[in-house]
Amino acid sequence: MPPERCRLCGQSGLAVALGDARDHVGGDPFRVLRCPGCGAGFTDPVPSDLDRYYPQGYRGYGGLTALVLRTAYRWRVGSWVRGFSA
């Protein structure tokens, strides 16, 4: 049963943004619901266990991916802070 309200802002009326999709790892069917209020997207259904979607020994982001994410985060935060000082 799909969620009735957005998990972030509480708005009702979630709309299907992507339907009839299949996970590329396990082949499980899902769809993506989008909140009309805040625009957040959610998979439906939410998997009860995420272990099957990650390879054995998964340790999160590392190497180049971690560097890129840290750099993007610093750039976004820096832009936000500079907006207050202008």
C-alpha positions as a LaTeX table, in Angstrom:
\begin{tabular}{lrrr}
\hline
Residue & $x$ (\AA) & $y$ (\AA) & $z$ (\AA) \\
\hline
Met1 & 0.00 & 0.00 & 0.00 \\
Pro2 & 1.55 & 3.35 & $-1.01$ \\
Pro3 & 2.16 & 6.06 & 1.58 \\
Glu4 & $-0.64$ & 8.60 & 1.85 \\
Arg5 & 1.56 & 11.53 & 2.85 \\
Cys6 & 5.04 & 12.82 & 2.06 \\
Arg7 & 7.62 & 11.56 & 4.54 \\
Leu8 & 9.33 & 14.97 & 4.55 \\
Cys9 & 6.66 & 17.68 & 4.50 \\
Gly10 & 3.46 & 15.73 & 5.25 \\
Gln11 & 1.60 & 16.86 & 2.09 \\
Ser12 & $-0.97$ & 14.41 & 0.74 \\
Gly13 & $-1.60$ & 13.57 & $-2.90$ \\
Leu14 & 1.64 & 11.85 & $-3.90$ \\
Ala15 & 1.77 & 11.36 & $-7.67$ \\
Val16 & 3.46 & 8.62 & $-9.68$ \\
Ala17 & 6.61 & 10.12 & $-11.24$ \\
Leu18 & 7.97 & 6.81 & $-12.57$ \\
Gly19 & 5.87 & 3.69 & $-12.80$ \\
Asp20 & 6.51 & 0.07 & $-13.69$ \\
Ala21 & 10.26 & 0.14 & $-13.05$ \\
Arg22 & 12.45 & $-2.81$ & $-12.08$ \\
Asp23 & 15.51 & $-2.80$ & $-9.87$ \\
His24 & 18.59 & $-3.69$ & $-11.91$ \\
Val25 & 20.10 & $-5.83$ & $-9.12$ \\
Gly26 & 17.23 & $-8.01$ & $-7.92$ \\
Gly27 & 14.60 & $-7.36$ & $-10.57$ \\
Asp28 & 12.07 & $-6.23$ & $-7.97$ \\
Pro29 & 9.25 & $-4.04$ & $-9.31$ \\
Phe30 & 8.85 & $-0.55$ & $-7.89$ \\
Arg31 & 7.71 & 2.94 & $-8.78$ \\
Val32 & 8.74 & 6.43 & $-7.74$ \\
Leu33 & 6.18 & 8.70 & $-6.08$ \\
Arg34 & 6.66 & 12.48 & $-6.07$ \\
Cys35 & 5.35 & 14.97 & $-3.53$ \\
Pro36 & 3.45 & 17.89 & $-5.09$ \\
Gly37 & 4.45 & 20.12 & $-2.16$ \\
Cys38 & 8.22 & 19.77 & $-1.74$ \\
Gly39 & 9.08 & 17.73 & $-4.84$ \\
Ala40 & 10.74 & 14.87 & $-2.93$ \\
Gly41 & 10.68 & 11.44 & $-4.54$ \\
Phe42 & 10.19 & 8.09 & $-2.81$ \\
Thr43 & 10.39 & 4.51 & $-3.96$ \\
Asp44 & 7.23 & 2.48 & $-3.48$ \\
Pro45 & 7.35 & 0.00 & $-1.97$ \\
Val46 & 10.21 & 0.78 & 0.37 \\
Pro47 & 12.39 & $-2.35$ & 0.69 \\
Ser48 & 12.35 & $-3.86$ & 4.16 \\
Asp49 & 15.97 & $-4.98$ & 3.82 \\
Leu50 & 18.58 & $-3.11$ & 1.76 \\
Asp51 & 21.36 & $-5.71$ & 2.18 \\
Arg52 & 20.53 & $-7.50$ & $-1.08$ \\
Tyr53 & 21.08 & $-4.28$ & $-3.07$ \\
Tyr54 & 24.68 & $-3.79$ & $-1.96$ \\
Pro55 & 27.64 & $-6.06$ & $-2.74$ \\
Gln56 & 29.36 & $-8.02$ & 0.00 \\
Gly57 & 31.88 & $-5.80$ & 1.79 \\
Tyr58 & 30.22 & $-2.53$ & 0.75 \\
Arg59 & 31.74 & 0.29 & 2.79 \\
Gly60 & 29.94 & 3.31 & 1.43 \\
Tyr61 & 31.53 & 5.93 & $-0.73$ \\
Gly62 & 35.28 & 6.02 & $-1.04$ \\
Gly63 & 38.04 & 7.20 & $-3.28$ \\
Leu64 & 37.12 & 9.51 & $-6.13$ \\
Thr65 & 33.38 & 9.41 & $-5.35$ \\
Ala66 & 33.98 & 10.64 & $-1.80$ \\
Leu67 & 36.23 & 13.42 & $-3.05$ \\
Val68 & 33.65 & 14.62 & $-5.58$ \\
Leu69 & 30.83 & 14.54 & $-3.00$ \\
Arg70 & 32.90 & 16.45 & $-0.42$ \\
Thr71 & 33.87 & 19.07 & $-3.00$ \\
Ala72 & 30.25 & 19.52 & $-4.15$ \\
Tyr73 & 29.09 & 19.85 & $-0.55$ \\
Arg74 & 31.72 & 22.50 & 0.23 \\
Trp75 & 30.79 & 24.43 & $-2.91$ \\
Arg76 & 27.06 & 24.39 & $-2.03$ \\
Val77 & 27.65 & 25.42 & 1.58 \\
Gly78 & 30.09 & 28.13 & 0.48 \\
Ser79 & 27.54 & 29.53 & $-2.00$ \\
Trp80 & 24.89 & 29.55 & 0.68 \\
Val81 & 27.12 & 31.34 & 3.21 \\
Arg82 & 28.28 & 33.93 & 0.61 \\
Gly83 & 24.59 & 34.67 & $-0.07$ \\
Phe84 & 24.22 & 35.89 & 3.51 \\
Ser85 & 27.24 & 38.15 & 3.41 \\
Ala86 & 26.21 & 40.00 & 0.24 \\
\hline
\end{tabular}
